[in-house]
Rosetta silent file (secondary structure, phi, psi, omega in degrees, C-alpha in Angstrom):
SEQUENCE: XXXXXXXXXXXXXXXXXXXXXXXXXXXXXXXXXXXXXXXXXXXXXXXXXXXXXXXXXXXXXXXXXXXXXXXXXXXXXXXXXXXXXXXXXXXXXXXXXXXXXXXXXXXXXXXXXXXXXXXXXXXXXXXXXXXXXXXXXXXXXXXXXXXXXXXXXXXXXXXXXXXXXXXXXXXXXXXXXXXXXXXXXXXXXXXXXXXXXXXXXXXXXXXXXXXXXXXXXXXXXXXXXXXXXXXXXXXXXXXXXXXXXXXXXXXXXXXXXX
SCORE:     score description
SCORE:     0.000 S_00000001
   1 L     0.000  -38.154 -177.647  -19.314   20.372  -11.291 S_00000001
   2 L   -89.084  133.967  179.914  -16.807   19.381  -13.985 S_00000001
   3 L   -63.907  150.918 -177.950  -13.298   18.436  -12.804 S_00000001
   4 L   -65.669  -19.609  179.297  -10.491   20.782  -13.912 S_00000001
   5 L  -145.192  149.028  178.047   -8.775   17.894  -15.740 S_00000001
   6 L   -57.770  135.754 -178.218   -9.910   14.574  -17.173 S_00000001
   7 H   -63.563  -33.157  178.785   -9.664   11.859  -14.539 S_00000001
   8 H   -67.716  -46.265  178.509   -7.998    9.483  -17.014 S_00000001
   9 H   -63.005  -41.593  179.301   -5.351   12.034  -17.970 S_00000001
  10 H   -61.886  -41.328  179.907   -4.843   12.904  -14.313 S_00000001
  11 H   -63.413  -42.177  179.452   -4.385    9.220  -13.413 S_00000001
  12 H   -64.337  -45.801  179.876   -1.790    8.739  -16.161 S_00000001
  13 H   -63.759  -40.529 -179.691    0.123   11.875  -15.155 S_00000001
  14 H   -65.655  -43.597 -179.946    0.000   10.941  -11.474 S_00000001
  15 H   -63.329  -45.254  179.144    1.211    7.405  -12.130 S_00000001
  16 H   -65.084  -40.627 -179.865    4.046    8.616  -14.354 S_00000001
  17 H   -63.003  -41.818  179.224    4.961   11.354  -11.889 S_00000001
  18 H   -64.814  -40.795  179.191    5.190    8.940   -8.979 S_00000001
  19 H   -62.962  -42.782 -179.128    7.383    6.559  -10.969 S_00000001
  20 H   -65.085  -44.044 -178.720    9.708    9.384  -11.990 S_00000001
  21 H   -66.168  -39.219  178.658    9.989   10.762   -8.444 S_00000001
  22 H   -67.387  -38.125  177.548   10.695    7.345   -6.961 S_00000001
  23 H   -67.415  -37.693  177.123   13.351    6.660   -9.571 S_00000001
  24 H   -62.941  -41.504  177.791   14.912   10.072   -8.896 S_00000001
  25 H   -64.125  -39.335 -179.769   15.040    9.258   -5.183 S_00000001
  26 H   -64.939  -43.700 -179.440   16.626    5.877   -5.898 S_00000001
  27 H   -67.816  -35.910  175.974   19.333    7.357   -8.110 S_00000001
  28 H   -63.075  -40.014  179.691   20.076   10.048   -5.560 S_00000001
  29 H   -65.276  -40.306  178.771   20.514    7.350   -2.915 S_00000001
  30 H   -63.882  -36.136  179.789   22.887    5.388   -5.144 S_00000001
  31 H   -71.379  -29.074 -176.958   24.954    8.522   -5.720 S_00000001
  32 H  -100.514   -0.467 -172.698   25.156    9.259   -1.975 S_00000001
  33 L   -56.903  -41.361 -176.709   25.504    5.688   -0.677 S_00000001
  34 L   -68.044  -28.414 -176.525   29.277    5.928   -0.161 S_00000001
  35 L   -92.891  -11.322 -173.008   28.973    9.176    1.808 S_00000001
  36 L   -84.908  130.621  179.431   25.941    8.195    3.919 S_00000001
  37 L   -89.438  168.039  178.323   26.557    7.116    7.492 S_00000001
  38 H   -64.211  -35.489  178.647   24.559    4.597    9.513 S_00000001
  39 H   -64.595  -38.590  178.238   23.147    7.410   11.675 S_00000001
  40 H   -65.072  -37.849  179.532   21.816    9.214    8.622 S_00000001
  41 H   -64.956  -41.307 -178.874   20.068    6.043    7.463 S_00000001
  42 H   -69.502  -39.216  178.575   18.321    5.566   10.807 S_00000001
  43 H   -68.667  -32.120  178.094   17.187    9.208   11.038 S_00000001
  44 H   -64.272  -35.762  178.737   15.854    9.033    7.485 S_00000001
  45 H   -62.611  -39.646  178.511   13.580    6.159    8.496 S_00000001
  46 H   -65.591  -39.993  179.015   11.936    8.265   11.214 S_00000001
  47 H   -66.177  -42.778  178.781   11.348   11.117    8.767 S_00000001
  48 H   -59.256  -43.696  179.427    9.888    8.726    6.186 S_00000001
  49 H   -60.487  -41.904  179.536    7.504    7.296    8.758 S_00000001
  50 H   -64.912  -41.393 -179.322    6.266   10.771    9.727 S_00000001
  51 H   -68.275  -38.901  177.548    5.729   11.770    6.090 S_00000001
  52 H   -62.198  -41.537  178.612    3.872    8.517    5.347 S_00000001
  53 H   -64.074  -44.113  179.001    1.565    9.143    8.337 S_00000001
  54 H   -62.408  -41.748  178.689    0.929   12.737    7.198 S_00000001
  55 H   -61.381  -44.295  178.494    0.199   11.525    3.663 S_00000001
  56 H   -62.722  -41.173  179.518   -2.289    8.961    4.960 S_00000001
  57 H   -65.404  -43.737  179.204   -4.061   11.531    7.131 S_00000001
  58 H   -62.697  -41.209  177.986   -4.361   14.027    4.275 S_00000001
  59 H   -63.542  -42.105 -178.728   -5.743   11.345    1.974 S_00000001
  60 H   -65.504  -44.859 -179.288   -8.250   10.250    4.619 S_00000001
  61 H   -65.278  -41.748 -179.449   -9.447   13.791    5.367 S_00000001
  62 H   -66.830  -41.773  178.370   -9.755   14.685    1.681 S_00000001
  63 H   -64.238  -43.217 -179.683  -11.618   11.448    0.894 S_00000001
  64 H   -62.953  -40.852  178.592  -13.931   11.947    3.867 S_00000001
  65 H   -63.587  -41.928  178.694  -14.742   15.514    2.771 S_00000001
  66 H   -63.954  -42.307  179.191  -15.562   14.399   -0.774 S_00000001
  67 H   -64.880  -37.379  179.275  -17.820   11.597    0.512 S_00000001
  68 H   -65.485  -44.278  179.721  -19.597   14.030    2.843 S_00000001
  69 H   -66.671  -35.423  177.495  -20.297   16.512    0.042 S_00000001
  70 H   -64.639  -42.526  179.546  -21.540   13.685   -2.209 S_00000001
  71 H   -65.726  -37.139  177.750  -23.945   12.509    0.482 S_00000001
  72 H   -63.324  -40.214  177.801  -25.197   16.086    0.988 S_00000001
  73 H   -61.434  -41.119  179.151  -25.949   16.342   -2.744 S_00000001
  74 H   -65.447  -41.165 -179.643  -27.980   13.116   -2.551 S_00000001
  75 H   -66.311  -32.711  179.026  -29.932   14.327    0.475 S_00000001
  76 H   -67.286  -30.316  175.367  -30.745   17.587   -1.302 S_00000001
  77 H   -62.829  -44.333  178.384  -32.384   15.588   -4.096 S_00000001
  78 H   -64.435  -39.763  178.367  -34.693   14.008   -1.537 S_00000001
  79 H   -62.035  -40.729 -179.721  -35.379   17.416    0.031 S_00000001
  80 H   -68.835  -41.371  178.952  -36.345   18.860   -3.348 S_00000001
  81 H   -61.037  -42.058  178.813  -38.591   15.913   -4.178 S_00000001
  82 H   -66.309  -40.141 -179.729  -40.362   16.285   -0.835 S_00000001
  83 H   -64.457  -42.252  179.415  -40.736   20.051   -1.268 S_00000001
  84 H   -67.063  -42.939 -179.543  -42.281   19.671   -4.736 S_00000001
  85 H   -62.430  -42.281  179.934  -44.610   16.895   -3.599 S_00000001
  86 H   -63.419  -47.168 -179.533  -45.801   18.934   -0.609 S_00000001
  87 H   -63.413  -38.674 -179.689  -46.450   22.051   -2.689 S_00000001
  88 H   -66.027  -40.537  178.467  -48.259   20.031   -5.342 S_00000001
  89 H   -64.258  -35.836 -178.295  -50.545   18.407   -2.776 S_00000001
  90 H   -73.731   -7.033  173.080  -51.432   21.789   -1.290 S_00000001
  91 H   -64.170  -20.680  179.752  -52.783   22.894   -4.659 S_00000001
  92 H   -67.269  -13.786  177.209  -55.910   20.991   -3.613 S_00000001
  93 H   -78.632  -13.446 -176.741  -56.668   23.847   -1.215 S_00000001
  94 L   -83.322  169.600  176.936  -57.217   26.160   -4.165 S_00000001
  95 L   -60.490  138.983 -178.051  -60.397   26.760   -6.115 S_00000001
  96 H   -53.623  -34.960 -177.661  -61.146   23.825   -8.475 S_00000001
  97 H   -73.077  -18.585 -179.365  -61.048   26.104  -11.522 S_00000001
  98 H   -92.651  -14.925 -173.568  -57.486   27.284  -10.659 S_00000001
  99 H   -71.019  -43.215 -175.491  -55.955   23.866  -10.079 S_00000001
 100 H   -57.205  -43.746 -178.769  -55.566   22.480  -13.650 S_00000001
 101 H   -64.164  -44.031 -179.615  -53.348   25.330  -14.888 S_00000001
 102 H   -68.467  -36.180  177.222  -51.100   25.211  -11.830 S_00000001
 103 H   -64.239  -37.800  176.909  -50.871   21.425  -11.972 S_00000001
 104 H   -66.344  -39.397  176.268  -49.728   21.665  -15.590 S_00000001
 105 H   -63.041  -36.926  178.210  -47.116   24.238  -14.577 S_00000001
 106 H   -64.710  -40.409  178.475  -45.906   21.861  -11.880 S_00000001
 107 H   -62.655  -43.351  177.676  -45.465   19.083  -14.436 S_00000001
 108 H   -65.084  -34.914 -178.782  -43.426   21.394  -16.661 S_00000001
 109 H   -65.026  -46.892 -179.941  -41.461   22.516  -13.619 S_00000001
 110 H   -65.324  -39.228  177.111  -40.399   18.991  -12.630 S_00000001
 111 H   -62.205  -38.370  177.999  -39.500   18.189  -16.242 S_00000001
 112 H   -66.146  -39.656  178.557  -37.338   21.303  -16.326 S_00000001
 113 H   -64.411  -41.498  177.942  -35.588   20.284  -13.103 S_00000001
 114 H   -65.185  -40.422 -179.953  -34.842   16.833  -14.518 S_00000001
 115 H   -65.118  -34.139  178.502  -33.578   18.324  -17.780 S_00000001
 116 H   -58.532  -44.837 -176.427  -31.220   20.613  -15.861 S_00000001
 117 H   -81.721  -19.353  173.331  -29.411   17.675  -14.323 S_00000001
 118 H   -69.992  -27.337 -176.893  -29.434   15.666  -17.541 S_00000001
 119 L   -81.803  -10.370  177.680  -27.361   18.419  -19.149 S_00000001
 120 L   -68.785  147.121   12.029  -24.562   18.200  -16.605 S_00000001
 121 L   -89.254   10.722  177.549  -21.557   18.448  -16.655 S_00000001
 122 L   -74.198   94.954 -174.280  -22.167   21.119  -19.306 S_00000001
 123 H   -65.843  -32.663  179.849  -22.789   23.963  -16.851 S_00000001
 124 H   -66.023  -44.000  178.121  -23.674   26.480  -19.583 S_00000001
 125 H   -66.153  -37.944  178.704  -26.429   24.242  -20.956 S_00000001
 126 H   -65.933  -38.236  179.719  -27.639   23.514  -17.425 S_00000001
 127 H   -69.051  -31.545  175.336  -27.792   27.223  -16.602 S_00000001
 128 H   -64.271  -43.106  177.119  -29.875   27.859  -19.722 S_00000001
 129 H   -68.908  -32.056  177.608  -32.405   25.291  -18.538 S_00000001
 130 H   -63.430  -33.811  175.907  -32.184   26.775  -15.054 S_00000001
 131 H   -63.670  -38.362  175.730  -33.369   30.077  -16.529 S_00000001
 132 H   -65.270  -38.935  176.358  -36.427   28.222  -17.849 S_00000001
 133 H   -59.457  -45.450 -179.791  -36.943   26.759  -14.362 S_00000001
 134 H   -62.861  -36.808  178.403  -36.895   30.259  -12.851 S_00000001
 135 H   -64.559  -43.224  178.822  -39.459   31.458  -15.378 S_00000001
 136 H   -66.574  -36.459  176.668  -41.830   28.605  -14.482 S_00000001
 137 H   -57.278  -45.021 -179.656  -41.266   29.330  -10.783 S_00000001
 138 H   -63.371  -39.732  178.815  -42.454   32.896  -11.307 S_00000001
 139 H   -65.009  -42.852  179.145  -45.547   31.699  -13.154 S_00000001
 140 H   -63.582  -45.651 -178.176  -46.383   29.222  -10.395 S_00000001
 141 H   -61.675  -48.198 -179.148  -45.842   31.802   -7.649 S_00000001
 142 H   -63.841  -47.077 -179.412  -47.929   34.494   -9.357 S_00000001
 143 H   -63.923  -37.225 -179.536  -50.730   32.081  -10.303 S_00000001
 144 H   -68.654  -40.922  179.530  -50.829   30.554   -6.823 S_00000001
 145 H   -63.813  -39.856  178.011  -51.073   33.917   -5.074 S_00000001
 146 H   -66.025  -41.007 -177.441  -53.940   34.947   -7.331 S_00000001
 147 H   -67.515  -31.052 -179.809  -55.695   31.606   -6.788 S_00000001
 148 H   -67.026  -20.788 -178.918  -55.505   31.862   -2.985 S_00000001
 149 L   -90.733   -3.803  179.116  -57.648   35.012   -3.159 S_00000001
 150 L   -68.519  145.140 -177.059  -60.467   33.364   -5.100 S_00000001
 151 L   -61.682  -30.126 -176.600  -63.705   33.045   -3.106 S_00000001
 152 L   -87.366   -2.821  175.847  -63.910   29.289   -3.686 S_00000001
 153 L   -76.891  148.582  178.778  -60.387   28.604   -2.385 S_00000001
 154 L   -69.387  145.275 -178.115  -60.122   27.271    1.138 S_00000001
 155 L   -56.769  -32.150 -177.383  -59.105   29.845    3.776 S_00000001
 156 L   -73.013  -11.787 -176.914  -56.027   27.811    4.712 S_00000001
 157 H   -60.405  -41.557 -178.941  -54.635   28.080    1.158 S_00000001
 158 H   -67.478  -20.232 -179.699  -53.179   31.514    1.793 S_00000001
 159 H   -94.593  -34.441 -172.118  -51.364   30.233    4.881 S_00000001
 160 H   -97.207  -35.763 -174.785  -50.133   26.846    3.716 S_00000001
 161 H   -72.730  -48.385 -178.981  -49.396   27.115   -0.009 S_00000001
 162 H   -56.811  -43.071  177.273  -46.979   30.115   -0.165 S_00000001
 163 H   -62.461  -36.514  178.805  -44.531   28.652    2.420 S_00000001
 164 H   -65.930  -41.443  177.106  -44.515   25.333    0.544 S_00000001
 165 H   -65.754  -37.625  178.643  -43.788   27.111   -2.736 S_00000001
 166 H   -61.970  -42.784  177.036  -41.078   29.141   -1.040 S_00000001
 167 H   -64.075  -39.900  179.599  -39.345   25.961    0.152 S_00000001
 168 H   -63.172  -38.136 -179.652  -39.628   24.459   -3.315 S_00000001
 169 H   -75.073  -40.989 -176.866  -37.988   27.521   -4.870 S_00000001
 170 H   -65.428  -34.592 -177.136  -35.253   27.870   -2.248 S_00000001
 171 H   -65.791  -24.461  177.408  -34.068   24.265   -2.604 S_00000001
 172 H   -64.876  -45.000  177.738  -33.179   24.972   -6.243 S_00000001
 173 H   -62.657  -40.763 -179.284  -30.658   27.598   -5.151 S_00000001
 174 H   -64.272  -44.093  179.737  -29.302   25.258   -2.498 S_00000001
 175 H   -67.049  -39.876  179.473  -28.824   22.374   -4.954 S_00000001
 176 H   -62.987  -42.884  178.502  -27.236   24.624   -7.568 S_00000001
 177 H   -65.724  -39.458 -179.360  -24.763   25.964   -5.028 S_00000001
 178 H   -62.092  -33.461  178.735  -23.966   22.452   -3.750 S_00000001
 179 H   -69.161  -26.236 -176.274  -22.980   21.392   -7.274 S_00000001
 180 H   -96.283  -12.546 -176.661  -20.500   24.270   -7.504 S_00000001
 181 L   -83.854  119.624  175.194  -18.977   23.996   -4.027 S_00000001
 182 L  -138.962  157.893  179.497  -15.651   22.184   -3.977 S_00000001
 183 L   -63.763  153.288  176.624  -12.639   22.494   -1.702 S_00000001
 184 L   -56.871  151.987 -177.805  -10.018   25.087   -2.687 S_00000001
 185 H   -60.404  -34.090  178.622   -7.384   23.804   -5.086 S_00000001
 186 H   -61.933  -38.133  179.476   -4.707   24.260   -2.423 S_00000001
 187 H   -71.279  -41.908 -178.231   -6.640   21.911   -0.129 S_00000001
 188 H   -67.126  -33.669 -176.645   -7.310   19.338   -2.846 S_00000001
 189 L   -86.492   -2.604 -177.539   -3.679   19.288   -3.974 S_00000001
 190 H   -58.459  -45.611  177.383   -2.269   18.893   -0.454 S_00000001
 191 H   -61.929  -37.170 -179.886   -2.037   15.052   -0.673 S_00000001
 192 H   -67.294  -42.131  179.018   -0.367   15.321   -4.096 S_00000001
 193 H   -65.110  -39.905  176.972    2.137   17.905   -2.840 S_00000001
 194 H   -64.418  -39.982  177.777    2.895   15.746    0.186 S_00000001
 195 H   -63.333  -30.356  178.193    3.327   12.750   -2.114 S_00000001
 196 H   -62.253  -27.890  174.422    5.835   14.749   -4.183 S_00000001
 197 H   -87.795  -28.758 -175.173    8.078   14.693   -1.107 S_00000001
 198 H   -75.860  -42.885 -174.287    7.118   11.156   -0.107 S_00000001
 199 H   -64.426  -42.747  174.313    7.800    9.309   -3.362 S_00000001
 200 H   -61.338  -35.994  178.382   11.472   10.359   -3.694 S_00000001
 201 H   -64.631  -38.988  177.150   11.967    9.316   -0.068 S_00000001
 202 H   -64.572  -42.259  176.603   10.451    5.921   -0.864 S_00000001
 203 H   -65.437  -34.223  177.940   12.739    5.516   -3.859 S_00000001
 204 H   -61.614  -43.294 -179.009   15.669    6.603   -1.716 S_00000001
 205 H   -70.922  -32.811 -179.931   14.996    3.817    0.762 S_00000001
 206 H   -67.220  -17.039 -179.029   14.528    1.221   -2.013 S_00000001
 207 L   -67.580  -12.247  178.733   18.101    1.851   -3.164 S_00000001
 208 L   -67.800  -22.131  176.870   19.294   -0.318   -0.277 S_00000001
 209 L   -85.314  165.044 -178.693   18.323   -3.362   -2.347 S_00000001
 210 L   -76.231  -33.214 -178.080   20.287   -4.652   -5.299 S_00000001
 211 L  -131.486  162.382  177.173   17.369   -4.403   -7.734 S_00000001
 212 L   -69.287  138.172  175.744   14.140   -2.458   -8.051 S_00000001
 213 L   -95.739   89.937 -175.348   11.169   -4.132   -6.405 S_00000001
 214 H   -66.192  -27.689  177.399    8.588   -3.603   -9.136 S_00000001
 215 H   -62.125  -45.789  179.950    5.929   -5.431   -7.154 S_00000001
 216 H   -71.750  -40.525 -178.795    6.189   -2.887   -4.342 S_00000001
 217 H   -63.080  -52.873 -178.582    6.640    0.095   -6.665 S_00000001
 218 H   -67.510  -37.795  178.975    3.668   -0.708   -8.893 S_00000001
 219 H   -60.520  -47.064 -178.267    1.553   -1.852   -5.970 S_00000001
 220 H   -67.583  -46.815 -175.783    2.059    1.395   -4.062 S_00000001
 221 H   -69.104  -41.770 -178.524    1.701    3.739   -7.042 S_00000001
 222 H   -66.445  -42.950  178.576   -1.311    1.990   -8.608 S_00000001
 223 H   -62.358  -40.374  178.508   -3.196    1.833   -5.301 S_00000001
 224 H   -63.100  -42.826  179.314   -2.457    5.525   -4.700 S_00000001
 225 H   -63.320  -42.658 -179.676   -3.720    6.445   -8.177 S_00000001
 226 H   -61.991  -44.471 -178.868   -6.913    4.415   -7.685 S_00000001
 227 H   -63.559  -45.764 -179.522   -7.631    6.073   -4.330 S_00000001
 228 H   -65.074  -40.581 -179.711   -7.040    9.586   -5.672 S_00000001
 229 H   -66.211  -42.052  177.185   -9.128    8.910   -8.796 S_00000001
 230 H   -63.215  -39.565  179.062  -12.035    7.505   -6.764 S_00000001
 231 H   -61.397  -43.833  178.345  -11.812   10.519   -4.466 S_00000001
 232 H   -69.626  -33.511  178.705  -12.064   12.918   -7.432 S_00000001
 233 H   -66.525  -34.408  176.204  -14.871   10.848   -8.940 S_00000001
 234 H   -72.707  -38.939 -179.943  -16.853   11.260   -5.729 S_00000001
 235 H   -65.017  -39.117  177.391  -16.059   14.983   -5.599 S_00000001
 236 L  -118.937   85.112 -170.754  -17.252   15.409   -9.210 S_00000001
 237 L   -71.789   77.580 -179.660  -19.960   12.696   -9.530 S_00000001
 238 E  -128.349   -3.738 -177.855  -19.873   12.199  -13.295 S_00000001
 239 L  -110.841 -112.464  178.123  -18.170    8.818  -13.659 S_00000001
 240 L   -66.632  -36.463  179.986  -18.712    5.713  -11.555 S_00000001
 241 L   -99.766  119.486 -178.885  -20.413    7.767   -8.845 S_00000001
 242 E  -134.410  164.145  176.978  -23.452    9.670  -10.092 S_00000001
 243 L   -98.109   11.250 -176.526  -26.558   11.323   -8.723 S_00000001
 244 H   -59.491  -43.735 -178.683  -28.738    9.663  -11.375 S_00000001
 245 H   -63.280  -37.004  179.097  -30.250    7.179   -8.941 S_00000001
 246 H   -69.410  -37.844 -179.923  -31.158    9.984   -6.554 S_00000001
 247 H   -67.696  -13.093  174.860  -32.739   12.052   -9.344 S_00000001
 248 H   -62.730  -22.369  175.639  -35.109    9.153   -9.967 S_00000001
 249 H   -61.236  -40.664  177.347  -37.032   10.513   -6.984 S_00000001
 250 H   -66.965  -35.356  177.335  -37.959   13.531   -9.088 S_00000001
 251 H   -63.282  -38.584  178.136  -39.006   11.224  -11.904 S_00000001
 252 H   -68.037  -36.985  176.000  -41.336    9.426   -9.508 S_00000001
 253 H   -63.201  -41.293  179.074  -42.773   12.762   -8.352 S_00000001
 254 H   -65.455  -40.555 -179.707  -43.423   13.670  -11.993 S_00000001
 255 H   -65.370  -28.712 -179.193  -45.054   10.305  -12.676 S_00000001
 256 H   -79.185  -11.669  179.868  -47.394   10.825   -9.700 S_00000001
 257 L   -86.771   97.099 -177.306  -48.671   14.111  -11.139 S_00000001
 258 L   -72.715    0.000    0.000  -51.702   12.991  -13.102 S_00000001
């Protein structure tokens, strides 16, 4: 859930790295200008165009993957809220004397789920609360199975309540796994590695001018840093992009439990 490096530090390093690589490419071009033929200059343009296209595609695919995983995390919040609400409603099939205890356990359960996500990105603290969630799950499951066998419980309780509880429990594992699933580092770093070849080439081409074009240099590097930072922020939703608004669904479920 937590990014391997601070996004601010990463942005600074990326910006500085791009500037250094472009300057290195420019100085290399100045050193080779006397030896470079017109044919070499024209072939270099075709290579630059291909690398720029590859860089754009890698950025687009990586950004799209991060956005897809973020949307899946949001949908899982809705799935969990629906699963808890369904299971809680089916408690009405149980004997009246068994309902108050289970309803109280459900309230504690939802509070525990909310507390788990409040503790992020501290995964150790979240896992400690997750252990409390698992304990309450066991109490709910055991108490519900016993209550379905009571003579005053409706016959349908034994058929409808256990599957609803099972869905409620399973979605916790699914959400926990979704928070930990990220693309391999080799895949995530592919745009950066491609850029390491692209930026010197860009600086090489800029050497054809008499002076550095800081408007183009800063414009290109700053926009690239912003895109990469937003992409990482979506992949690890702890900054501008968060799941807080989605978790409000669980808060509403808790508020509805009288």
